[in-house]
CSV table of C-alpha atoms in Angstrom, one decimal:
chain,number,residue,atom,x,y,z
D,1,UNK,CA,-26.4,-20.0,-4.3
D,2,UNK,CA,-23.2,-17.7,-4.7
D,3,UNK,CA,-23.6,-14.1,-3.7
D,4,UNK,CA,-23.7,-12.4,-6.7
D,5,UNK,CA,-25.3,-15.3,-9.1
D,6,UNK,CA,-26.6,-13.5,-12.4
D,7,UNK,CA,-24.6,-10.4,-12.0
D,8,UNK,CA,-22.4,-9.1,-14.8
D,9,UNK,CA,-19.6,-6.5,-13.4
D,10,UNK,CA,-17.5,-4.5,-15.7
D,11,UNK,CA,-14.4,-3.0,-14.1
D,12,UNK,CA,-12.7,0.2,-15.1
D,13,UNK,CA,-9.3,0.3,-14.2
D,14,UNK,CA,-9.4,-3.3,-13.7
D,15,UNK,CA,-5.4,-3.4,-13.2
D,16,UNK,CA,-4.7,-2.0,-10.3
D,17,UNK,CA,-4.4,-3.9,-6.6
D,18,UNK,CA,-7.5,-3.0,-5.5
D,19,UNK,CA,-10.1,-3.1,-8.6
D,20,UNK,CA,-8.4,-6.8,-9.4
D,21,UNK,CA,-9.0,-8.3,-6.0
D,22,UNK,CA,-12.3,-7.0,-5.8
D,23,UNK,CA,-13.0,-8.7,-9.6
D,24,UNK,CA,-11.3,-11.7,-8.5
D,25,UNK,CA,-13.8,-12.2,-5.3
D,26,UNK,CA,-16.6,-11.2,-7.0
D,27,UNK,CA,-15.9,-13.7,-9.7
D,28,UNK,CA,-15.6,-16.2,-7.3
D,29,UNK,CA,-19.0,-15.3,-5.7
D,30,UNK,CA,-20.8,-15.9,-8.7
D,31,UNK,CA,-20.7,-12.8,-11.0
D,32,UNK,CA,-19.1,-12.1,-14.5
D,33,UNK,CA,-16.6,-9.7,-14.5
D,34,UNK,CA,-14.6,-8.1,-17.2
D,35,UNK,CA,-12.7,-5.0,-17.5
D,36,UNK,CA,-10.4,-2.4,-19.1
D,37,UNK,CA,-7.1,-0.7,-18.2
D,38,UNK,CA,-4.6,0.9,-20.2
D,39,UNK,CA,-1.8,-1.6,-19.7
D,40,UNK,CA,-0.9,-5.3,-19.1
D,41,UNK,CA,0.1,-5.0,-15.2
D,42,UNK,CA,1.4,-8.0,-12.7
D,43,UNK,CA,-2.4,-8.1,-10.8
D,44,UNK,CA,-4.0,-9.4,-14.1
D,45,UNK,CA,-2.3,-12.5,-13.5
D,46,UNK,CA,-4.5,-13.9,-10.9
D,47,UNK,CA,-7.5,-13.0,-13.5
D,48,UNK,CA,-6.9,-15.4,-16.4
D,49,UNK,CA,-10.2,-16.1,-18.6
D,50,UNK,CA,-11.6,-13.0,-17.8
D,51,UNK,CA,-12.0,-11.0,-20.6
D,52,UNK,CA,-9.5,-7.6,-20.3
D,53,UNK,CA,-9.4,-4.7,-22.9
D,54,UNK,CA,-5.9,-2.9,-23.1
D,55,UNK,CA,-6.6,0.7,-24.9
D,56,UNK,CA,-5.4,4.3,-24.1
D,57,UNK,CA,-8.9,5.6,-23.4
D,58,UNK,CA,-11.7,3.5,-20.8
D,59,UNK,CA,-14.0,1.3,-22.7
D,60,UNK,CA,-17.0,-0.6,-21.3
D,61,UNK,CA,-19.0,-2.7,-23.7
D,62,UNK,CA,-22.8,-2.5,-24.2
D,63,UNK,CA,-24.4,-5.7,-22.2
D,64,UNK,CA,-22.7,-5.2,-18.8
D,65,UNK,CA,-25.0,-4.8,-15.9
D,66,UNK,CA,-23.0,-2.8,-13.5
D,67,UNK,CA,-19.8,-0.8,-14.1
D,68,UNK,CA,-17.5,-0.2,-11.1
D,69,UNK,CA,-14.8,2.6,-11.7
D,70,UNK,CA,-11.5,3.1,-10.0
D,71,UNK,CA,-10.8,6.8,-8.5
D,72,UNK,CA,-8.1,7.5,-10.7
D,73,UNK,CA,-10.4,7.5,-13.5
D,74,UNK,CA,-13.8,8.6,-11.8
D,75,UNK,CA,-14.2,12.0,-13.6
D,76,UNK,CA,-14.1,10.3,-17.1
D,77,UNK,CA,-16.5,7.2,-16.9
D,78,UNK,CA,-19.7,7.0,-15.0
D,79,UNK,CA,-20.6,3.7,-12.5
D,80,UNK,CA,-20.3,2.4,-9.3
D,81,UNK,CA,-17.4,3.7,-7.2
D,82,UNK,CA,-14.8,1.0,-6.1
D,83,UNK,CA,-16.1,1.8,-2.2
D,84,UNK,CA,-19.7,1.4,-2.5
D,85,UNK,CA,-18.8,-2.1,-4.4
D,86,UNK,CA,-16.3,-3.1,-1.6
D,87,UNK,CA,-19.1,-2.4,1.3
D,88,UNK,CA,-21.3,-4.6,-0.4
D,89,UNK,CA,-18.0,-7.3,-0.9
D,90,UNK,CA,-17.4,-6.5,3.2
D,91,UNK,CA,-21.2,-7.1,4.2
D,92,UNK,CA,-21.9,-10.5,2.6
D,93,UNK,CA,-19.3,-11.9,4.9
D,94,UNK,CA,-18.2,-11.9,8.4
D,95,UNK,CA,-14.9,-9.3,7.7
D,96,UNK,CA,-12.6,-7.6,9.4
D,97,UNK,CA,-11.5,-4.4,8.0
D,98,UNK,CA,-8.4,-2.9,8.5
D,99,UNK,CA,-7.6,0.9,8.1
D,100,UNK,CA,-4.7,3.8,9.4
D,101,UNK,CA,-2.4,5.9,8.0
D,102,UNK,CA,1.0,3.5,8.1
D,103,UNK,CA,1.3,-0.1,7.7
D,104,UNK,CA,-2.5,-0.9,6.5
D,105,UNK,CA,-1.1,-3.7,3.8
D,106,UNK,CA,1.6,-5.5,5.9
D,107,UNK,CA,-1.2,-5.6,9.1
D,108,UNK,CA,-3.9,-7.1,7.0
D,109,UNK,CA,-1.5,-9.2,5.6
D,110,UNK,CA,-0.5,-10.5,8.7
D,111,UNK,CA,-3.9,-11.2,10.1
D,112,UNK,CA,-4.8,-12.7,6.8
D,113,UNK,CA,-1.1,-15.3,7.1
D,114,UNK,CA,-2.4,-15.7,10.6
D,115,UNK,CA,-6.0,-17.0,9.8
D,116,UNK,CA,-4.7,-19.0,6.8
D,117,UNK,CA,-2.2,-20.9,8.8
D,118,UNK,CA,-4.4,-21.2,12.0
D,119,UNK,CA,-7.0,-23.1,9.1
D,120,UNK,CA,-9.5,-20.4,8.9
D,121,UNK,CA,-9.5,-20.6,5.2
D,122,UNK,CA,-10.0,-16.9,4.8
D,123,UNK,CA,-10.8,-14.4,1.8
D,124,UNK,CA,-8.7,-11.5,1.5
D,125,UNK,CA,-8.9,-7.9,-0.5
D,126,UNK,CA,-4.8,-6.4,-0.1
D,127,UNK,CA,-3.3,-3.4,-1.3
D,128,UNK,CA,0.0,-5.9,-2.6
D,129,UNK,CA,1.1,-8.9,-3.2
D,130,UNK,CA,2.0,-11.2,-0.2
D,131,UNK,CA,4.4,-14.2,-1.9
D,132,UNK,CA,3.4,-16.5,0.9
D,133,UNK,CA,-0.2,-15.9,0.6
D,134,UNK,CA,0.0,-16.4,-3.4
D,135,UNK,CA,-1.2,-13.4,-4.1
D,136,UNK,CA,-3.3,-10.2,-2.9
D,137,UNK,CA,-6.5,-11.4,-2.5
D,138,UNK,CA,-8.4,-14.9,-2.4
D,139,UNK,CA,-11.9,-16.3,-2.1
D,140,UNK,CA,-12.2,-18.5,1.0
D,141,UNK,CA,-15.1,-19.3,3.3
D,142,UNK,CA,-13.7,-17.7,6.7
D,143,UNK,CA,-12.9,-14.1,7.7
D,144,UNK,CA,-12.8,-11.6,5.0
D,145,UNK,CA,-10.2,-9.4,5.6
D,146,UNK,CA,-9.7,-6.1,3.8
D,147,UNK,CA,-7.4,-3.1,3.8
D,148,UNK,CA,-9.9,0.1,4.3
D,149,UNK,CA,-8.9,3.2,2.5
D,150,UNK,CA,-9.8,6.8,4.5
D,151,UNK,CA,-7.5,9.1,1.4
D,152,UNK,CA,-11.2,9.8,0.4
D,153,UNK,CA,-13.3,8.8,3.9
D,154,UNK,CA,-14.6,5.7,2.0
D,155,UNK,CA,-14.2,3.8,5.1
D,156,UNK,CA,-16.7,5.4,6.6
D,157,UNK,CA,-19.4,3.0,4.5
D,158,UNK,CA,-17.4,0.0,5.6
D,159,UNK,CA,-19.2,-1.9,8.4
D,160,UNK,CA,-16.8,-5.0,9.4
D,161,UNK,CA,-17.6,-7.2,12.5
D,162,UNK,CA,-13.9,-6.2,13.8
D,163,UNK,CA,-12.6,-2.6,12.8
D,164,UNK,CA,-8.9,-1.7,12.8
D,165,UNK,CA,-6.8,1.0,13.0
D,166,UNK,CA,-2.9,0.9,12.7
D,167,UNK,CA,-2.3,4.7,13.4
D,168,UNK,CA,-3.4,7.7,13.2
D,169,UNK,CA,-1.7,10.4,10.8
D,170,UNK,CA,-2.4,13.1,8.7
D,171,UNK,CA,-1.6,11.9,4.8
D,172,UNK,CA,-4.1,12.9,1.9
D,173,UNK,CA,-3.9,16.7,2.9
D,174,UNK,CA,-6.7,17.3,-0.3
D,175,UNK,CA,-9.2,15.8,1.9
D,176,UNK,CA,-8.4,16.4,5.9
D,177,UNK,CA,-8.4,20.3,7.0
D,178,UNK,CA,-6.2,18.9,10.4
D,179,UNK,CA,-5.3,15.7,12.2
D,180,UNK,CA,-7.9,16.3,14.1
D,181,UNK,CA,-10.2,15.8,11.8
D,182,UNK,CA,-8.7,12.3,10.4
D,183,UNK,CA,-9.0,10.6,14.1
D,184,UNK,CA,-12.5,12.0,14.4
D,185,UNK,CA,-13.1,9.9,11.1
D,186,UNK,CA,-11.6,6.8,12.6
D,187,UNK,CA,-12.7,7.1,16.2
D,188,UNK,CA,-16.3,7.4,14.9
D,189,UNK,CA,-16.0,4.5,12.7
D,190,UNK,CA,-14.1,2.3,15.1
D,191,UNK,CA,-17.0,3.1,17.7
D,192,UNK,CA,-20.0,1.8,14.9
D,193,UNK,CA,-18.3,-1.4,14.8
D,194,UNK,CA,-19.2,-5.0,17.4
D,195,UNK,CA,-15.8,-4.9,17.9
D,196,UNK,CA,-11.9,-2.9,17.0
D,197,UNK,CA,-8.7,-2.3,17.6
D,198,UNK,CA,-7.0,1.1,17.7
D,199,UNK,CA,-3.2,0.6,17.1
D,200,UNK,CA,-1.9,3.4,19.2
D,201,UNK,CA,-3.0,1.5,22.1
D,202,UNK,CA,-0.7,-1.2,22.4
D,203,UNK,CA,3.3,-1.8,22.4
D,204,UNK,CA,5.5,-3.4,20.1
D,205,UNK,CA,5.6,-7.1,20.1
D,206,UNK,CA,8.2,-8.6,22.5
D,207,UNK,CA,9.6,-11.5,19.7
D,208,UNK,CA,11.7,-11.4,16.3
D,209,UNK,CA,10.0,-11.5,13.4
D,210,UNK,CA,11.2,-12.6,10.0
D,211,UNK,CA,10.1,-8.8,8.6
D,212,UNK,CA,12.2,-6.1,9.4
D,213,UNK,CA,11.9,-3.1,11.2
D,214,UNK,CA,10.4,-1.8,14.4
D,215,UNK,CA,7.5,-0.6,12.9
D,216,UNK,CA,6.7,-4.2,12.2
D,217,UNK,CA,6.9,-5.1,16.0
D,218,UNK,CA,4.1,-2.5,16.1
D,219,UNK,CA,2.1,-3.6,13.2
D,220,UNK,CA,2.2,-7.5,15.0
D,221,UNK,CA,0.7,-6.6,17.8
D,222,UNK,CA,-2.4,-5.0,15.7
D,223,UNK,CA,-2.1,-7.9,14.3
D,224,UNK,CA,-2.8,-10.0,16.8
D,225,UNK,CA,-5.0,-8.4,19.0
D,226,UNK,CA,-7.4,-8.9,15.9
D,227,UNK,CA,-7.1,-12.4,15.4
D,228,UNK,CA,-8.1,-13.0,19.1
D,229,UNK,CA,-10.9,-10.8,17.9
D,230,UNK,CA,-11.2,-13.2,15.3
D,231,UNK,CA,-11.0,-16.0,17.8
D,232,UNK,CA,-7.9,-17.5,18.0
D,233,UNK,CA,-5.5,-18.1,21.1
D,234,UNK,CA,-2.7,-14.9,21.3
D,235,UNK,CA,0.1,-17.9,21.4
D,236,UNK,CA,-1.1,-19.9,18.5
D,237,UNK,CA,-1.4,-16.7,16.7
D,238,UNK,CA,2.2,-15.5,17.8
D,239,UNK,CA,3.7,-18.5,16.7
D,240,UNK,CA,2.8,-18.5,13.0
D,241,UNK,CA,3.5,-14.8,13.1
D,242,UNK,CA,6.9,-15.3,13.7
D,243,UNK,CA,7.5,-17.2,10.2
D,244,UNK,CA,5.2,-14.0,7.9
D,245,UNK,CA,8.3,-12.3,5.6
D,246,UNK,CA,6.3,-9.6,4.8
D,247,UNK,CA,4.3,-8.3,1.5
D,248,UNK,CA,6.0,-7.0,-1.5
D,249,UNK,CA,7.4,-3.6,-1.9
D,250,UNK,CA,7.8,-3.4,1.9
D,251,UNK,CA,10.6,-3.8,2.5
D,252,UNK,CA,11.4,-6.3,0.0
D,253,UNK,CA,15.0,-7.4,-0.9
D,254,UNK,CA,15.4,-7.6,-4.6
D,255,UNK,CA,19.0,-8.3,-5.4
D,256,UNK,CA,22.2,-8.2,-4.6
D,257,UNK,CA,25.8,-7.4,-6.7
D,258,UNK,CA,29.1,-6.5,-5.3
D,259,UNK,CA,28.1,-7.0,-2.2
D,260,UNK,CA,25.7,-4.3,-2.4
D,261,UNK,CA,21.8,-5.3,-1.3
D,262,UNK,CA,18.8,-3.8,-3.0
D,263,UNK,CA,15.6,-3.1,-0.9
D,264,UNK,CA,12.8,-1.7,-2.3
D,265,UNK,CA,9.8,-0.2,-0.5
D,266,UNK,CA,6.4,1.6,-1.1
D,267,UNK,CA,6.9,4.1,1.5
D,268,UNK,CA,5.9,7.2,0.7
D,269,UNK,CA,5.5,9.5,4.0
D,270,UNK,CA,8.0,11.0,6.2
D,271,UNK,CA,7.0,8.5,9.0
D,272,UNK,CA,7.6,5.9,6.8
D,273,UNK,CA,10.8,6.8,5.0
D,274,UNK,CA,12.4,7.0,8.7
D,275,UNK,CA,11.2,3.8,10.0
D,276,UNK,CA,12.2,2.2,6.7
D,277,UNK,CA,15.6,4.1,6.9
D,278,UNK,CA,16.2,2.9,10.7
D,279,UNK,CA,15.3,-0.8,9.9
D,280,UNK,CA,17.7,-1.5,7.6
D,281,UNK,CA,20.6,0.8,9.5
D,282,UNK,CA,23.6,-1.5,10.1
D,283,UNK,CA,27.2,-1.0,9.5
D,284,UNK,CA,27.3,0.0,6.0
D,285,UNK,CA,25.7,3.2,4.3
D,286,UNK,CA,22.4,3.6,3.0
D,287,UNK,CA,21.7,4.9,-0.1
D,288,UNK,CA,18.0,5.7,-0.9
D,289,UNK,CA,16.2,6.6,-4.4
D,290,UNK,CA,13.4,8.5,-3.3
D,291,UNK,CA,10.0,9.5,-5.4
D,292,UNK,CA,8.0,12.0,-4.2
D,293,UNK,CA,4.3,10.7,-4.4
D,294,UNK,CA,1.5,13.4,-4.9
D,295,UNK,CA,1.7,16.9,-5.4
D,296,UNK,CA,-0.4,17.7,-2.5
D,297,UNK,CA,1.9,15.7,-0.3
D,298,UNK,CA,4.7,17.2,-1.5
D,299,UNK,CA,4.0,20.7,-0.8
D,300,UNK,CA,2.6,20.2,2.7
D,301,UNK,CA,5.1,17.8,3.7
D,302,UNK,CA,8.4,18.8,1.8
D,303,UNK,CA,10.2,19.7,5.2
D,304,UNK,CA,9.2,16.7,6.8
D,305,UNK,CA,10.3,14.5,4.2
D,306,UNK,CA,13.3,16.1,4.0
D,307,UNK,CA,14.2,15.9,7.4
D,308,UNK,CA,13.2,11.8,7.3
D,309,UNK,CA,15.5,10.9,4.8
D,310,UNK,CA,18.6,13.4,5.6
D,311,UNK,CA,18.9,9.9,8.2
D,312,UNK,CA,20.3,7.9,5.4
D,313,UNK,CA,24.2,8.8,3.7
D,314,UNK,CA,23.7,9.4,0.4
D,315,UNK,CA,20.1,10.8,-1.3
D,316,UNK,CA,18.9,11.1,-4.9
D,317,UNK,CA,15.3,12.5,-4.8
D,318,UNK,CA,12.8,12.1,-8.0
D,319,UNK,CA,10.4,14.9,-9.7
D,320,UNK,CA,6.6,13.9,-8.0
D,321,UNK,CA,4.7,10.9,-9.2
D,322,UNK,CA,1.4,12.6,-9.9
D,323,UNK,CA,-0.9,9.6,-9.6
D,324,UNK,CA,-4.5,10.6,-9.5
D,325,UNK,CA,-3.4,14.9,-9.2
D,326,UNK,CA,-3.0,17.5,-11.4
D,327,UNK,CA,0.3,19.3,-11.2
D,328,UNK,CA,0.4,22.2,-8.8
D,329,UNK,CA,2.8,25.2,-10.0
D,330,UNK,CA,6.0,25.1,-8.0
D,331,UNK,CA,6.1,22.3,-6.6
D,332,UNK,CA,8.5,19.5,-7.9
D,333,UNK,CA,10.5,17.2,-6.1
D,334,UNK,CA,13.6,19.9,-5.6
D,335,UNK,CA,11.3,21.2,-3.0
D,336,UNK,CA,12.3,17.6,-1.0
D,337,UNK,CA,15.9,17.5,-2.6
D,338,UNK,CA,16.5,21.6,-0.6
D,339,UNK,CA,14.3,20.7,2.5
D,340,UNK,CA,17.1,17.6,3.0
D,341,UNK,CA,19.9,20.0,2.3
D,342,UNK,CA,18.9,22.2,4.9
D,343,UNK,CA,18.3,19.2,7.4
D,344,UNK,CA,22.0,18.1,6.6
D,345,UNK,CA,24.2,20.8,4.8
D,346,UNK,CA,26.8,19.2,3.1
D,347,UNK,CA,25.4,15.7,2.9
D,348,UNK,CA,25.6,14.0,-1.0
D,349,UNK,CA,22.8,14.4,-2.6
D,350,UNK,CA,21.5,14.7,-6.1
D,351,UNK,CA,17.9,15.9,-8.0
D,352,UNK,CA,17.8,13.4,-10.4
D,353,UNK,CA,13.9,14.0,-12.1
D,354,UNK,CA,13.9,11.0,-13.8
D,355,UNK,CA,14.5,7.6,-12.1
D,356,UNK,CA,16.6,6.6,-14.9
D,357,UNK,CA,19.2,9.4,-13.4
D,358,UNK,CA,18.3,8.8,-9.9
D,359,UNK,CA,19.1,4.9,-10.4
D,360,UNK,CA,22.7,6.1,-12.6
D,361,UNK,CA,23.5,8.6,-9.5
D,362,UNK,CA,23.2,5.9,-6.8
D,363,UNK,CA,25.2,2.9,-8.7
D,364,UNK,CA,28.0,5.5,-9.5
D,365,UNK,CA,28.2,5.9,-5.6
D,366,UNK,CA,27.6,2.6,-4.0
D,367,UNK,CA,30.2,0.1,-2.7
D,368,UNK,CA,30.5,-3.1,-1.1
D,369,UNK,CA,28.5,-3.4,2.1
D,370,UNK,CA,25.7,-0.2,1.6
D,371,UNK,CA,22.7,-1.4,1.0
D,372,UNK,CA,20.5,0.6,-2.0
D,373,UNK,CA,16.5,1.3,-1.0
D,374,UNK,CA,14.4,2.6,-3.5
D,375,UNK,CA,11.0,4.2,-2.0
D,376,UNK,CA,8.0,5.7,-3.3
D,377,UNK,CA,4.3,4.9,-3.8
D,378,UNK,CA,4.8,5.6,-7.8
D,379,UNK,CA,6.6,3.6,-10.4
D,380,UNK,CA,9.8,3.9,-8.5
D,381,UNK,CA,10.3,0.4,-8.1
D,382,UNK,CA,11.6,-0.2,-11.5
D,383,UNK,CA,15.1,1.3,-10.5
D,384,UNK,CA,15.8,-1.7,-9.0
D,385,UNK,CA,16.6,-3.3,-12.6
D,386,UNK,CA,18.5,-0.2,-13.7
D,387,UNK,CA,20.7,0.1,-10.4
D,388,UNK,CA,21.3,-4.0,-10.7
D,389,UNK,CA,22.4,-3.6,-14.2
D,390,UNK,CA,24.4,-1.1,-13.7
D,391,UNK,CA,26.1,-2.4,-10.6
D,392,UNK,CA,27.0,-5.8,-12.8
């Protein structure tokens, strides 16, 4: 009998990456699920025959057993918070959780390309789409794997058979007084699992891979360490990791006109921006679109961020994409925009609020042989249209 035979699941927020795979498993595993978001979005896709209301304001029906409710809407609708459902989804089935600051998506996604081509036939819960997996999650009878979230210490309820952790870092400054604080978090819950794997451990992979970057190298050999976990030969493992391209929005070329390439990317932290900047550093410029993500991360980080992105040649910077915050009173994304100005006086730059300006100020200013990234956690990613059209 399925897992969760007889249960009806209503999902709040239902659009998102994370509250669609976990609808799309549980499905799978017997339940009916249905849920409501306020618009059509690209995971809904993968959910067809389930009914989906689209409406400005959260609805849940009367005759659903269980409601689940994403964060971003958690002070509006009472139910079942997306964590204490996903331990439940991570306990029925041997799993292998994955967690860290940096790289959480592409290293689950890479443990997850491993199994499936080693024949494991596993189930998956990511955080983006992964074109050679078909999607961002899956039902199968193997490993579960999952990308753990610690913004809100959720991952402290997770108990997988294998426990991972990319990196340490501090990132969700609303929740974690120091970095301190975050590694006591993830030490603890590494050491309440059979088995883990602590990123900061190991070295880089010593082979090419077909994604970019030396972060990647680094995110590999996490990679692999937990699929011998998992119980596969390192070799075997190695050689299917060589062909993985990488999951969407990381990195992920989206065009190219004039001879200029388009890259766009979800990253969103100082760390990131620079490794991101650094992988694609060739001959030509780089010119980068960048949305600030958070106001909490803004503030904290401003310098920082600066500083990371005064590596590429020419910057537009965004206002803040507030996500799940509130705004904060003085804190925009000029704060970024002066912090890179005083990294690199004199460098071009713009503080462009909307993306619509930031994508204008960027095809005004590129030529053949720069490539164009666009980065940010937000809605950033639909520059890459704008700065396409504009460039033809």
């Amino acid at each position: 009998m399925p897992p969760l035979e007889g249960r009806r699941i209503w999902f709040v927020g239902i659009g998102g990456a994370g509250l669609s795979a976990y609808a799309l498993l549980a499905r799978a595993w017997g339940a009916e699920v249905g849920g409501w978001d306020r618009v059509e979005t690209p995971y809904l896709r993968a959910l067809q025959g389930v009914p989906i209301e689209l409406a400005p304001e959260p609805v849940v029906p009367e005759g659903w057993d269980e409601v689940v409710v994403s964060t971003a809407y958690r002070d509006e609708i009472e139910g079942k918070s997306r964590a204490e459902l996903l331990a439940e989804l991570v306990s029925l089935q041997r799993s292998i959780v994955v967690a860290g600051a940096h790289g959480k998506t592409t290293t689950a996604a890479m443990i997850a390309f491993c199994l499936d081509r080693l024949g494991d036939d596993p189930a998956f819960l990511l955080g983006g789409e992964i074109p050679q997996l078909g999607g961002n999650a899956r039902a199968g009878a193997g490993w579960l794997v999952v990308e753990g979230d610690e913004s809100d210490r959720t991952i402290a309820s997770l108990r997988p058979e294998i426990a991972v952790v990319t990196n340490i870092d501090l990132d969700h400054h609303t929740e974690f007084a120091s970095h301190a604080e975050v590694e006591a978090l993830f030490v603890d819950w590494l050491l309440a699992a059979p088995k883990g794997v602590r990123g900061d451990e190991l070295g880089p992979v010593d082979f090419e891979l077909a994604a970019l970057g030396e972060h990647n190298r680094h995110n590999a050999a996490v990679a692999l360490a937990a699929v011998e976990l998992a119980g596969h030969s390192r070799d075997d493992a190695a050689r299917v990791l060589r062909e993985f391209r990488g999951a969407a929005r990381r990195l992920e070329p989206r065009g190219e006109a004039g001879g200029i390439k388009i890259i766009d990317s979800y990253a969103h932290h100082p760390r990131e921006l620079a490794a991101d900047i650094a992988a694609v550093r060739d001959d030509g410029r780089i010119l980068v679109l960048f949305q600030p993500h958070l106001y909490s991360r803004t503030r904290h980080l401003a310098h920082e961020l600066g500083a990371a992105l005064a590596s590429a040649d020419v910057v537009a910077v965004t206002d803040v994409y507030r996500a799940r915050e509130q705004p904060l009173e003085g804190v925009t994304g000029k704060l970024v925009v002066d912090a890179v100005a005083e990294a690199r006086p004199g460098m071009e730059l713009g503080w462009t609020p909307a993306v619509e300006d930031g994508a204008r100020f960027l095809a005004r200013r590129a030529r053949s042989g720069d490539h164009v990234l666009t980065l940010g956690a937000g809605d950033v990613d639909r520059a890459v249209a704008l700065i396409l059209e504009a460039l033809a």
